[in-house]
Coordinates of C-alpha atoms in Angstrom, one line a residue:
Chain K
M1 CA -169.9 -136.6 7.9
A2 CA -173.2 -135.1 9.1
K3 CA -171.4 -134.0 12.3
A4 CA -168.7 -132.2 10.2
I5 CA -171.4 -130.4 8.2
T6 CA -173.3 -129.5 11.3
L7 CA -170.1 -128.0 12.8
L8 CA -169.5 -126.0 9.6
E9 CA -173.1 -124.8 9.7
S10 CA -172.8 -123.6 13.3
T11 CA -172.9 -119.9 13.9
R12 CA -171.1 -120.1 17.3
A13 CA -167.8 -118.1 17.2
D14 CA -165.8 -120.8 18.9
H15 CA -167.1 -123.4 16.4
R16 CA -166.0 -121.2 13.6
A17 CA -162.3 -121.6 14.5
Q18 CA -162.7 -125.4 14.7
A19 CA -164.6 -125.3 11.4
D20 CA -161.8 -123.4 9.7
A21 CA -159.3 -125.9 11.0
L22 CA -161.4 -128.8 9.8
L23 CA -161.8 -127.2 6.3
T24 CA -158.0 -126.7 6.0
A25 CA -157.5 -130.4 7.0
L26 CA -160.1 -131.5 4.5
L27 CA -159.0 -129.5 1.5
P28 CA -156.2 -131.8 0.3
H29 CA -158.7 -134.6 0.1
A30 CA -161.4 -132.5 -1.6
G31 CA -161.9 -131.3 -5.2
R32 CA -161.8 -134.7 -6.8
S33 CA -165.5 -134.9 -7.6
F34 CA -167.4 -133.5 -10.6
R35 CA -169.6 -130.7 -9.3
L36 CA -172.9 -130.4 -11.1
G37 CA -175.4 -127.6 -10.6
I38 CA -179.0 -128.2 -11.5
S39 CA -181.8 -125.6 -11.5
G40 CA -185.3 -125.2 -12.8
V41 CA -188.7 -123.9 -11.8
P42 CA -191.0 -125.9 -9.4
G43 CA -192.7 -128.7 -11.3
V44 CA -190.0 -129.1 -14.0
G45 CA -189.1 -132.5 -12.4
K46 CA -185.8 -131.8 -10.7
S47 CA -186.3 -134.5 -8.0
T48 CA -187.4 -137.2 -10.4
F49 CA -184.4 -136.3 -12.7
I50 CA -181.9 -136.2 -9.9
E51 CA -183.1 -139.5 -8.5
A52 CA -182.9 -141.1 -11.9
L53 CA -179.5 -139.7 -12.6
G54 CA -178.2 -140.6 -9.1
L55 CA -179.4 -144.2 -9.4
H56 CA -177.9 -144.4 -12.9
L57 CA -174.5 -143.1 -11.6
I58 CA -174.5 -145.4 -8.7
G59 CA -175.2 -148.3 -11.1
Q60 CA -172.0 -147.2 -12.8
G61 CA -170.0 -147.3 -9.6
H62 CA -170.2 -143.6 -8.6
R63 CA -171.0 -142.3 -5.2
V64 CA -173.4 -139.4 -5.3
A65 CA -174.0 -136.5 -3.0
V66 CA -177.0 -134.1 -3.4
L67 CA -176.9 -130.7 -1.7
T68 CA -179.6 -128.1 -2.0
I69 CA -179.7 -124.3 -1.9
D70 CA -183.3 -123.4 -1.2
P71 CA -183.8 -119.7 -1.5
S72 CA -187.1 -119.9 0.4
S73 CA -185.2 -121.0 3.5
T74 CA -183.2 -117.8 3.4
V75 CA -186.3 -115.8 3.8
S76 CA -188.7 -117.8 5.9
G77 CA -186.6 -120.5 7.5
G78 CA -188.9 -122.9 5.7
S79 CA -188.0 -125.3 3.0
I80 CA -189.6 -126.3 -0.3
L81 CA -186.7 -128.3 -1.5
G82 CA -184.4 -130.8 0.2
D83 CA -187.1 -133.0 1.5
K84 CA -185.6 -136.5 1.4
T85 CA -188.9 -138.1 0.8
R86 CA -188.8 -136.5 -2.7
M87 CA -186.1 -139.0 -3.6
E88 CA -187.3 -142.2 -2.0
K89 CA -185.0 -144.7 -3.6
L90 CA -181.9 -142.5 -3.8
S91 CA -182.2 -141.4 -0.2
V92 CA -182.0 -145.0 1.2
N93 CA -179.1 -146.0 -1.1
E94 CA -175.9 -146.3 0.8
R95 CA -173.9 -144.9 -2.0
A96 CA -175.9 -141.7 -1.9
Y97 CA -175.9 -138.8 0.5
I98 CA -178.7 -136.2 0.4
R99 CA -178.5 -133.1 2.5
P100 CA -181.3 -130.5 2.6
S101 CA -180.5 -126.7 2.4
P102 CA -179.2 -125.0 5.6
S103 CA -182.4 -123.9 7.2
S104 CA -181.9 -120.2 7.5
G105 CA -179.5 -117.3 6.9
T106 CA -178.8 -114.9 4.1
L107 CA -178.3 -116.4 0.6
G108 CA -174.6 -115.7 1.0
G109 CA -174.5 -117.6 4.3
V110 CA -176.4 -120.5 2.9
A111 CA -174.2 -120.6 -0.2
E112 CA -171.1 -120.6 2.1
K113 CA -172.4 -123.6 4.1
T114 CA -173.2 -125.4 0.9
R115 CA -169.7 -124.8 -0.5
E116 CA -168.2 -126.1 2.7
A117 CA -170.5 -129.1 2.8
M118 CA -169.4 -129.9 -0.8
L119 CA -165.8 -130.1 0.4
V120 CA -166.8 -132.5 3.2
C121 CA -168.6 -134.8 0.7
E122 CA -165.6 -134.8 -1.6
A123 CA -163.3 -135.7 1.2
A124 CA -165.6 -138.5 2.2
G125 CA -165.3 -140.0 -1.3
Y126 CA -168.4 -138.8 -3.2
D127 CA -167.2 -138.3 -6.7
V128 CA -170.3 -136.7 -8.1
V129 CA -171.7 -133.8 -6.1
I130 CA -175.0 -132.3 -7.3
V131 CA -176.1 -128.9 -6.1
E132 CA -179.7 -128.2 -6.7
T133 CA -181.6 -125.0 -6.6
V134 CA -185.0 -123.6 -7.5
G135 CA -184.6 -120.3 -9.2
V136 CA -184.7 -116.8 -8.0
G137 CA -181.8 -115.7 -10.2
Q138 CA -179.5 -115.1 -7.3
S139 CA -179.5 -118.6 -6.0
E140 CA -178.8 -119.8 -9.5
T141 CA -175.8 -117.5 -9.7
A142 CA -174.6 -118.9 -6.4
V143 CA -174.9 -122.5 -7.6
A144 CA -173.3 -121.8 -11.0
G145 CA -170.5 -120.1 -9.0
M146 CA -169.7 -123.3 -7.0
T147 CA -170.1 -126.0 -9.7
D148 CA -168.1 -127.2 -12.7
M149 CA -171.2 -127.3 -14.9
F150 CA -174.5 -125.6 -14.6
V151 CA -177.7 -127.3 -16.0
L152 CA -181.0 -125.5 -16.5
M153 CA -184.1 -127.6 -16.7
Q154 CA -187.1 -126.5 -18.8
L155 CA -190.5 -127.7 -19.7
P156 CA -191.5 -128.4 -23.4
N157 CA -194.2 -125.8 -23.7
A158 CA -193.9 -124.2 -27.1
G159 CA -194.2 -120.8 -28.8
D160 CA -195.6 -118.0 -26.7
D161 CA -196.4 -120.3 -23.9
L162 CA -192.8 -121.4 -23.5
Q163 CA -192.2 -120.4 -19.9
A164 CA -190.0 -117.3 -19.7
I165 CA -186.5 -117.9 -18.4
K166 CA -185.5 -115.6 -15.6
K167 CA -183.2 -112.7 -16.4
G168 CA -179.5 -113.6 -16.3
V169 CA -180.1 -117.3 -15.8
M170 CA -179.7 -118.5 -19.4
E171 CA -176.2 -117.0 -19.6
L172 CA -175.2 -119.3 -16.7
A173 CA -176.2 -122.5 -18.5
D174 CA -173.7 -125.0 -19.9
L175 CA -176.5 -127.3 -20.8
V176 CA -180.3 -126.9 -21.1
V177 CA -182.4 -130.0 -20.5
I178 CA -186.0 -130.1 -21.8
N179 CA -187.7 -132.5 -19.4
K180 CA -191.0 -134.3 -19.9
A181 CA -190.3 -134.4 -23.6
D182 CA -192.6 -137.4 -23.8
L183 CA -195.7 -135.3 -23.0
D184 CA -195.5 -133.5 -26.4
A185 CA -192.7 -134.4 -28.7
D186 CA -193.4 -131.6 -31.2
A187 CA -193.4 -129.0 -28.5
A188 CA -190.2 -130.3 -27.1
T189 CA -188.5 -130.1 -30.5
R190 CA -189.8 -126.6 -31.0
A191 CA -188.6 -125.6 -27.6
Q192 CA -185.2 -127.1 -28.3
A193 CA -184.9 -125.1 -31.6
Q194 CA -186.1 -121.9 -29.9
I195 CA -183.7 -122.1 -27.0
T196 CA -180.8 -123.1 -29.3
S197 CA -181.5 -120.1 -31.5
A198 CA -181.8 -117.7 -28.5
L199 CA -178.5 -119.0 -27.0
R200 CA -176.8 -118.2 -30.3
L201 CA -178.4 -114.8 -30.6
F202 CA -177.4 -113.9 -27.1
G203 CA -173.8 -114.9 -27.7
L204 CA -174.1 -117.8 -25.2
H205 CA -173.6 -120.5 -27.7
G206 CA -169.9 -120.4 -27.6
H207 CA -168.1 -117.2 -28.6
P208 CA -168.5 -115.0 -31.6
S209 CA -167.5 -116.0 -35.2
H210 CA -164.3 -117.9 -35.4
A211 CA -164.6 -119.6 -32.0
H212 CA -167.8 -121.2 -33.3
H213 CA -165.7 -123.8 -35.0
D214 CA -163.2 -124.3 -32.3
E215 CA -163.8 -127.8 -31.0
T216 CA -161.8 -127.3 -27.9
I217 CA -164.5 -124.9 -26.6
W218 CA -167.8 -126.0 -25.2
H219 CA -170.9 -124.7 -26.8
P220 CA -174.0 -124.9 -24.6
Q221 CA -176.3 -127.7 -25.8
V222 CA -180.0 -128.2 -25.5
I223 CA -181.2 -131.8 -25.0
Q224 CA -184.5 -133.5 -24.5
L225 CA -185.3 -136.2 -21.9
S226 CA -188.0 -137.8 -19.9
A227 CA -186.7 -138.3 -16.3
L228 CA -189.9 -140.1 -15.3
H229 CA -189.4 -142.8 -17.9
G230 CA -185.6 -142.8 -17.5
V231 CA -185.3 -141.8 -21.2
G232 CA -182.3 -139.7 -22.1
V233 CA -180.5 -139.9 -18.7
D234 CA -177.6 -141.8 -20.3
A235 CA -177.4 -139.3 -23.1
F236 CA -177.4 -136.5 -20.5
W237 CA -174.5 -138.1 -18.6
L238 CA -172.7 -138.6 -21.9
A239 CA -173.0 -134.8 -22.6
V240 CA -171.7 -134.1 -19.0
T241 CA -168.8 -136.5 -19.6
Q242 CA -167.9 -134.7 -22.9
F243 CA -168.1 -131.4 -21.2
R244 CA -165.8 -132.6 -18.4
Q245 CA -163.2 -134.0 -20.8
L246 CA -163.2 -130.9 -22.9
Q247 CA -162.9 -128.6 -19.9
T248 CA -160.2 -130.7 -18.4
G249 CA -158.3 -130.9 -21.6
N250 CA -158.3 -127.1 -22.3
G251 CA -157.6 -126.2 -18.7
R252 CA -160.9 -124.4 -18.2
L253 CA -162.1 -126.7 -15.4
D254 CA -159.1 -125.8 -13.2
A255 CA -159.3 -122.1 -14.3
R256 CA -163.0 -122.1 -13.4
R257 CA -162.5 -123.5 -10.0
Q258 CA -159.6 -121.1 -9.3
H259 CA -161.7 -118.2 -10.5
Q260 CA -164.7 -119.4 -8.4
A261 CA -162.5 -119.7 -5.2
L262 CA -161.1 -116.2 -5.6
A263 CA -164.4 -114.7 -6.5
W264 CA -165.9 -116.3 -3.5
M265 CA -163.1 -115.0 -1.2
W266 CA -163.8 -111.5 -2.5
E267 CA -167.6 -111.9 -2.1
R268 CA -167.2 -112.9 1.5
I269 CA -164.8 -110.0 2.1
D270 CA -167.3 -107.6 0.5
A271 CA -170.0 -109.0 2.6
G272 CA -167.9 -108.7 5.8
L273 CA -166.9 -105.1 5.0
K274 CA -170.4 -104.1 4.4
Q275 CA -171.6 -105.7 7.6
A276 CA -169.0 -103.9 9.6
F277 CA -169.9 -100.7 7.9
R278 CA -173.6 -101.1 8.6
Q279 CA -172.9 -101.9 12.2
D280 CA -170.6 -98.9 12.8
P281 CA -172.4 -96.7 15.3
R282 CA -171.7 -93.4 13.4
V283 CA -172.9 -94.9 10.2
R284 CA -176.0 -96.3 11.8
E285 CA -176.8 -92.8 13.1
L286 CA -176.3 -91.1 9.8
L287 CA -177.5 -93.7 7.3
P288 CA -181.3 -93.2 7.6
L289 CA -180.9 -89.4 7.1
L290 CA -178.7 -89.7 4.1
T291 CA -180.7 -92.5 2.6
A292 CA -183.8 -90.2 2.8
E293 CA -181.8 -87.2 1.3
V294 CA -180.7 -89.3 -1.6
S295 CA -184.1 -90.9 -2.2
Q296 CA -185.7 -87.6 -2.3
G297 CA -183.1 -86.1 -4.6
R298 CA -181.8 -83.5 -2.1
M299 CA -178.3 -85.0 -2.0
A300 CA -176.2 -86.6 -4.7
A301 CA -175.6 -90.3 -4.2
S302 CA -171.8 -89.9 -4.5
T303 CA -171.8 -87.1 -1.9
A304 CA -173.7 -89.3 0.6
A305 CA -171.4 -92.2 0.0
R306 CA -168.3 -90.0 0.7
N307 CA -169.9 -88.6 3.9
L308 CA -170.7 -92.1 5.2
L309 CA -167.3 -93.4 4.3
E310 CA -165.7 -90.5 6.1
V311 CA -167.6 -90.9 9.3
Q312 CA -166.7 -94.5 9.5
A313 CA -163.0 -93.8 8.8
Q314 CA -163.0 -91.2 11.6
R315 CA -163.3 -93.9 14.3
T316 CA -160.5 -93.8 16.7
Chain E
M1 CA -171.1 -75.4 -17.6
A2 CA -167.8 -76.8 -18.9
K3 CA -166.1 -75.3 -15.9
A4 CA -168.6 -76.9 -13.5
I5 CA -168.1 -80.3 -15.2
T6 CA -164.3 -79.8 -15.1
L7 CA -164.5 -79.1 -11.3
L8 CA -166.6 -82.3 -10.8
E9 CA -164.1 -84.3 -12.8
S10 CA -161.1 -83.0 -10.8
T11 CA -159.4 -85.6 -8.6
R12 CA -157.9 -82.9 -6.2
A13 CA -159.2 -83.4 -2.6
D14 CA -159.9 -79.7 -2.1
H15 CA -161.9 -79.6 -5.3
R16 CA -164.0 -82.5 -4.1
A17 CA -165.5 -80.5 -1.2
Q18 CA -166.3 -77.7 -3.7
A19 CA -167.7 -80.2 -6.1
D20 CA -170.0 -81.7 -3.4
A21 CA -171.2 -78.2 -2.5
L22 CA -171.9 -77.5 -6.2
L23 CA -173.8 -80.8 -6.6
T24 CA -176.0 -80.1 -3.6
A25 CA -176.7 -76.6 -5.0
L26 CA -177.5 -78.0 -8.4
L27 CA -179.8 -80.8 -7.3
P28 CA -183.0 -78.8 -6.9
H29 CA -182.7 -77.7 -10.5
A30 CA -181.7 -81.1 -11.9
G31 CA -183.8 -84.2 -12.7
R32 CA -186.2 -82.5 -15.2
S33 CA -184.8 -84.0 -18.3
F34 CA -185.5 -87.3 -19.9
R35 CA -182.4 -89.5 -19.6
L36 CA -181.8 -91.8 -22.6
G37 CA -179.1 -94.4 -22.7
I38 CA -177.9 -95.7 -26.1
S39 CA -175.5 -98.5 -26.7
G40 CA -174.3 -100.6 -29.6
V41 CA -171.2 -102.1 -31.2
P42 CA -168.8 -99.9 -33.2
G43 CA -170.2 -99.5 -36.7
V44 CA -173.8 -99.8 -35.7
G45 CA -174.3 -96.1 -36.4
K46 CA -174.6 -94.6 -33.0
S47 CA -173.2 -91.2 -34.0
T48 CA -175.3 -90.9 -37.1
F49 CA -178.4 -91.9 -35.1
I50 CA -177.7 -89.5 -32.2
E51 CA -177.0 -86.7 -34.6
A52 CA -180.3 -87.3 -36.5
L53 CA -182.2 -87.7 -33.2
G54 CA -180.6 -84.6 -31.7
L55 CA -181.4 -82.4 -34.7
H56 CA -185.0 -83.8 -34.8
L57 CA -185.4 -83.0 -31.1
I58 CA -184.0 -79.5 -31.4
G59 CA -186.4 -78.9 -34.3
Q60 CA -189.2 -79.7 -31.8
G61 CA -187.8 -77.2 -29.4
H62 CA -185.8 -79.4 -27.1
R63 CA -182.3 -78.8 -25.9
V64 CA -180.1 -81.9 -26.1
A65 CA -176.9 -82.9 -24.2
V66 CA -174.9 -85.9 -25.3
L67 CA -172.5 -87.5 -22.7
T68 CA -170.3 -90.5 -23.4
I69 CA -168.9 -93.3 -21.3
D70 CA -166.1 -94.7 -23.3
P71 CA -164.9 -98.0 -21.7
S72 CA -161.6 -97.8 -23.7
S73 CA -160.7 -94.5 -21.9
T74 CA -160.8 -96.3 -18.6
V75 CA -158.2 -98.7 -19.7
S76 CA -155.9 -96.8 -22.0
G77 CA -156.8 -93.1 -21.4
G78 CA -157.5 -93.1 -25.1
S79 CA -160.9 -92.5 -26.6
I80 CA -162.8 -94.1 -29.4
L81 CA -166.0 -92.3 -28.7
G82 CA -166.9 -88.8 -27.8
D83 CA -165.1 -87.2 -30.7
K84 CA -167.1 -84.1 -31.5
T85 CA -166.3 -84.3 -35.2
R86 CA -168.4 -87.4 -35.3
M87 CA -171.5 -85.3 -35.0
E88 CA -170.6 -82.2 -37.1
K89 CA -174.0 -80.6 -37.4
L90 CA -175.1 -81.3 -33.8
S91 CA -171.9 -80.2 -32.2
V92 CA -172.2 -76.6 -33.7
N93 CA -175.8 -76.3 -32.8
E94 CA -176.3 -73.9 -29.9
R95 CA -179.1 -75.9 -28.4
A96 CA -176.8 -79.0 -28.2
Y97 CA -174.0 -79.8 -25.8
I98 CA -171.6 -82.7 -26.5
R99 CA -169.1 -83.8 -23.9
P100 CA -166.7 -86.6 -24.5
S101 CA -166.0 -89.3 -21.9
P102 CA -163.8 -88.4 -18.9
S103 CA -160.4 -89.4 -20.2
S104 CA -159.2 -91.8 -17.5
G105 CA -160.0 -93.6 -14.3
T106 CA -161.9 -96.8 -13.4
L107 CA -165.3 -97.4 -14.9
G108 CA -166.8 -96.6 -11.6
G109 CA -165.0 -93.3 -11.5
V110 CA -165.9 -92.4 -15.1
A111 CA -169.6 -93.4 -14.4
E112 CA -169.6 -91.1 -11.4
K113 CA -168.3 -88.1 -13.4
T114 CA -170.9 -88.8 -16.1
R115 CA -173.7 -89.0 -13.5
E116 CA -172.6 -85.7 -12.1
A117 CA -172.2 -84.1 -15.5
M118 CA -175.8 -85.2 -16.3
L119 CA -177.0 -83.2 -13.3
V120 CA -175.1 -80.1 -14.5
C121 CA -176.7 -80.4 -17.9
E122 CA -180.1 -80.7 -16.4
A123 CA -179.6 -77.7 -14.2
A124 CA -178.5 -75.8 -17.3
G125 CA -181.8 -76.5 -19.0
Y126 CA -181.1 -79.4 -21.3
D127 CA -184.3 -81.4 -21.2
V128 CA -183.0 -84.5 -23.1
V129 CA -179.8 -86.0 -21.9
I130 CA -178.4 -88.8 -24.0
V131 CA -175.7 -91.0 -22.5
E132 CA -173.9 -93.1 -25.1
T133 CA -171.6 -96.1 -24.7
V134 CA -170.0 -98.8 -26.8
G135 CA -170.4 -102.1 -25.2
V136 CA -168.3 -104.1 -22.9
G137 CA -171.2 -105.2 -20.7
Q138 CA -170.1 -103.3 -17.6
S139 CA -170.3 -99.9 -19.3
E140 CA -173.8 -100.8 -20.6
T141 CA -174.8 -101.7 -17.0
A142 CA -173.5 -98.4 -15.8
V143 CA -175.4 -96.4 -18.5
A144 CA -178.6 -98.4 -17.9
G145 CA -178.1 -97.6 -14.2
M146 CA -178.2 -93.8 -14.7
T147 CA -180.8 -93.4 -17.4
D148 CA -184.6 -93.6 -17.6
M149 CA -184.6 -95.7 -20.7
F150 CA -181.9 -97.9 -22.2
V151 CA -181.8 -98.4 -26.0
L152 CA -179.7 -101.2 -27.6
M153 CA -178.8 -100.7 -31.3
Q154 CA -178.4 -103.7 -33.6
L155 CA -177.5 -104.3 -37.2
P156 CA -179.9 -106.2 -39.5
N157 CA -177.8 -109.3 -40.2
A158 CA -180.0 -112.3 -40.2
G159 CA -180.0 -115.9 -38.9
D160 CA -176.7 -117.3 -37.8
D161 CA -174.9 -114.2 -38.8
L162 CA -176.9 -112.0 -36.5
Q163 CA -174.3 -110.5 -34.4
A164 CA -174.3 -112.1 -30.9
I165 CA -175.5 -109.8 -28.2
K166 CA -173.2 -109.6 -25.2
K167 CA -174.1 -111.5 -22.1
G168 CA -176.4 -109.6 -19.8
V169 CA -177.0 -106.7 -22.1
M170 CA -180.3 -107.7 -23.7
E171 CA -181.9 -107.8 -20.3
L172 CA -181.1 -104.1 -19.8
A173 CA -182.9 -103.0 -23.0
D174 CA -186.2 -101.1 -22.9
L175 CA -186.1 -100.7 -26.7
V176 CA -184.0 -102.4 -29.4
V177 CA -183.3 -100.5 -32.5
I178 CA -182.3 -102.3 -35.7
N179 CA -180.4 -99.6 -37.6
K180 CA -179.4 -99.6 -41.3
A181 CA -182.7 -101.4 -42.0
D182 CA -182.6 -100.0 -45.6
L183 CA -179.6 -102.1 -46.4
D184 CA -181.6 -105.3 -46.4
A185 CA -185.3 -105.1 -45.5
D186 CA -185.8 -108.8 -45.3
A187 CA -182.9 -109.3 -43.0
A188 CA -184.1 -106.4 -40.8
T189 CA -187.5 -108.0 -40.5
R190 CA -186.1 -111.4 -39.7
A191 CA -183.8 -109.8 -37.0
Q192 CA -186.8 -108.0 -35.6
A193 CA -188.8 -111.2 -35.3
Q194 CA -185.8 -113.1 -33.8
I195 CA -185.0 -110.6 -31.2
T196 CA -188.7 -110.2 -30.3
S197 CA -189.0 -113.9 -29.8
A198 CA -185.8 -114.1 -27.8
L199 CA -186.9 -111.2 -25.6
R200 CA -190.1 -113.1 -24.9
L201 CA -188.3 -116.4 -24.2
F202 CA -185.9 -114.8 -21.8
G203 CA -188.7 -113.2 -19.8
L204 CA -187.6 -109.7 -20.9
H205 CA -190.7 -108.9 -22.9
G206 CA -192.7 -107.7 -19.9
H207 CA -193.3 -110.1 -17.0
P208 CA -194.6 -113.6 -17.1
S209 CA -198.2 -114.7 -17.9
H210 CA -200.9 -112.3 -16.7
A211 CA -198.7 -109.2 -16.8
H212 CA -198.3 -109.7 -20.5
H213 CA -201.7 -108.1 -21.0
D214 CA -201.2 -105.4 -18.5
E215 CA -201.1 -102.2 -20.6
T216 CA -199.7 -100.1 -17.7
I217 CA -196.5 -102.1 -18.0
W218 CA -193.9 -101.5 -20.7
H219 CA -192.9 -104.4 -22.9
P220 CA -189.6 -103.9 -24.6
Q221 CA -190.1 -103.2 -28.3
V222 CA -188.0 -103.9 -31.3
I223 CA -188.1 -101.3 -34.1
Q224 CA -186.3 -100.7 -37.4
L225 CA -184.9 -97.5 -38.7
S226 CA -182.3 -96.0 -41.0
A227 CA -180.6 -93.1 -39.2
L228 CA -178.5 -92.2 -42.3
H229 CA -181.7 -91.4 -44.2
G230 CA -183.6 -90.1 -41.3
V231 CA -186.2 -92.8 -41.7
G232 CA -187.8 -93.9 -38.4
V233 CA -186.4 -91.3 -36.1
D234 CA -189.8 -89.8 -35.5
A235 CA -191.2 -93.3 -34.8
F236 CA -188.4 -93.9 -32.4
W237 CA -189.1 -90.7 -30.5
L238 CA -192.8 -91.6 -30.4
A239 CA -191.9 -94.9 -28.7
V240 CA -189.7 -93.1 -26.3
T241 CA -192.6 -90.7 -25.5
Q242 CA -195.0 -93.6 -25.0
F243 CA -192.5 -95.2 -22.7
R244 CA -192.0 -92.0 -20.7
Q245 CA -195.8 -91.4 -20.3
L246 CA -196.3 -95.0 -19.2
Q247 CA -193.5 -95.0 -16.8
T248 CA -194.5 -91.6 -15.4
G249 CA -198.1 -92.7 -15.1
N250 CA -197.4 -96.0 -13.2
G251 CA -194.8 -94.4 -11.0
R252 CA -192.0 -96.5 -12.3
L253 CA -189.9 -93.5 -13.6
D254 CA -189.6 -92.1 -10.1
A255 CA -189.1 -95.5 -8.6
R256 CA -186.4 -96.3 -11.1
R257 CA -184.5 -93.0 -10.3
Q258 CA -184.8 -93.5 -6.6
H259 CA -183.6 -97.1 -7.0
Q260 CA -180.7 -95.9 -9.2
A261 CA -179.7 -93.3 -6.7
L262 CA -179.6 -95.6 -3.7
A263 CA -177.9 -98.4 -5.8
W264 CA -175.3 -95.9 -6.8
M265 CA -174.7 -94.7 -3.2
W266 CA -174.1 -98.3 -2.2
E267 CA -171.9 -99.0 -5.2
R268 CA -169.7 -96.1 -4.2
I269 CA -169.7 -97.2 -0.6
D270 CA -168.7 -100.7 -1.6
A271 CA -165.9 -99.3 -3.9
G272 CA -164.7 -97.1 -1.0
L273 CA -164.7 -99.9 1.5
K274 CA -162.8 -102.2 -0.8
Q275 CA -160.2 -99.5 -1.6
A276 CA -159.6 -98.9 2.1
F277 CA -159.3 -102.6 2.6
R278 CA -156.8 -103.1 -0.1
Q279 CA -154.7 -100.2 1.1
D280 CA -154.6 -101.4 4.7
P281 CA -150.9 -102.3 5.4
R282 CA -151.7 -105.6 7.2
V283 CA -154.0 -106.7 4.4
R284 CA -151.4 -105.7 1.8
E285 CA -148.9 -107.9 3.6
L286 CA -151.2 -110.9 3.9
L287 CA -153.3 -110.8 0.7
P288 CA -150.7 -112.2 -1.8
L289 CA -150.1 -115.2 0.4
L290 CA -153.7 -116.0 1.0
T291 CA -154.6 -115.4 -2.6
A292 CA -152.0 -118.0 -3.6
E293 CA -153.2 -120.4 -0.9
V294 CA -156.8 -120.1 -2.1
S295 CA -155.8 -120.3 -5.8
Q296 CA -153.9 -123.5 -5.2
G297 CA -156.6 -125.1 -3.1
R298 CA -154.7 -125.1 0.2
M299 CA -157.1 -122.8 2.0
A300 CA -160.8 -122.4 1.8
A301 CA -161.9 -119.1 0.3
S302 CA -164.2 -118.4 3.3
T303 CA -161.3 -119.1 5.8
A304 CA -159.1 -116.6 3.8
A305 CA -161.8 -114.0 3.8
R306 CA -162.3 -114.3 7.6
N307 CA -158.5 -114.0 8.2
L308 CA -158.2 -110.9 6.1
L309 CA -161.2 -109.3 7.6
E310 CA -159.7 -110.0 11.1
V311 CA -156.3 -108.5 10.4
Q312 CA -157.9 -105.3 9.1
A313 CA -160.3 -105.1 12.1
Q314 CA -157.3 -105.4 14.5
R315 CA -155.9 -102.0 13.5
T316 CA -155.7 -99.8 16.6

């Protein structure tokens, strides 16, 4: 399995053709897991929670894979996540597989490798795949875009001290977990109420008006737990199971995966088109000049775009 | 001025070259206005507010242009906004210019025409340009992406009845206006408190921790007014003026415009690349098949993207 993932992660052109053949061969055996995305700021307790959850699931007979998208690796090639020693018990369990983030590349590239690694894990029989990230907005969008359910972890600080949630992240959440609820029960309860209210205000708690009472539609929930003491992990998995049953029953699970696959195809196409554009010799020659003209307000952005598209199209 | 805008809105290829020349000639005279984006659901009172604001500003010696992006026009060619009769007094005032939404095209195309019309208005001496939209998320993003300040209008319903704000829209708001506050003062005050709290929770009320107390950074505000009775319009403009001074002083106004211009250039490039891609004969032949393969889980999205990019690149 590690070999397959390493092949998929290779950037050599001849490996890419083999990797595509491998993917096509794997696909009929993939897709049978539940894909769970988990995000939260450093210190929220992601490792502790994932270890507790993983061991709980293994106890129930599941096989659990943990993949990681570490946005810091896409910048520095370093890694703040994905260190196996963070999950000591889980990493030595034979029914668990933990793979750190690909160690470099653009976020799009790292996300692609992680999507492909997920398929390998599924084909190898892991029936719960957890994809973890630490947030910079874009990495959370990438994780939500490849999982069946996206979970946002929060700390129970209350009132004005409640840590701000990054722009655009709350709208991705199917479930919000307030971890370390044992530290301050009152604060956790206030945070739960505040986030529930904000979810409703921002139209994220289900859909407007009538849909509020439609029991076939999932409304994002906010739950408390204490991963360190193993309190609430079973309630968490119960919520996940309810979500999964609901989304399977109303067809949204399949629709979400289909939508994700097509969105991903177009994202890679867009990235490829843009890369080819930027590498075109005529574009490379003209781009710095037009960028400066537009920045300094001497040329309209739309005029510059048309000029650049024309020079690229003129290639013979 | 109407002729210039009509030329810019033309889709004829020969007009496009003239339009680009016109834009380049106008640019040195553009950019001196304050660009104000205003959005809200139908019934929130946008026309009443914009008329009251426009007349207030004209009374202070300003010249006011009102442009509209009507997302319904991009679908049906119809128009639910931009009807001049909605602003009877403002539309006959010689210091005001009201232009309805371009009547058809993609949202990207309509946004482009509106951006260009804005430059014409500025070159003609209008020093406040209001760009109005009714929300479907994407049109609000387009308006926020071409204005100096984005205002979201809300109604004062309280508690659970507070109308849900569309995903991703709140994070665009520099200022939230609760209109029709006279209808229910208590509800307006509760709505103001709720939205203020949610803005803070979602990290939109300025930036985390230390920046909270940095007075050179704008924190989105929530204010009440009653446009119908003209109450609060002066306070609204005072907030806009404070925002403008702050953003000018800390350099963020210029930075925002520069960022918007470059983002717009790349958005039009992306749209052009994608259009050329979709029109490529080999892509058109292969795309339906690969879309079906990806949808049905028989081919990985990344494999399909690579195949499609390769067939387009193979053109001779």
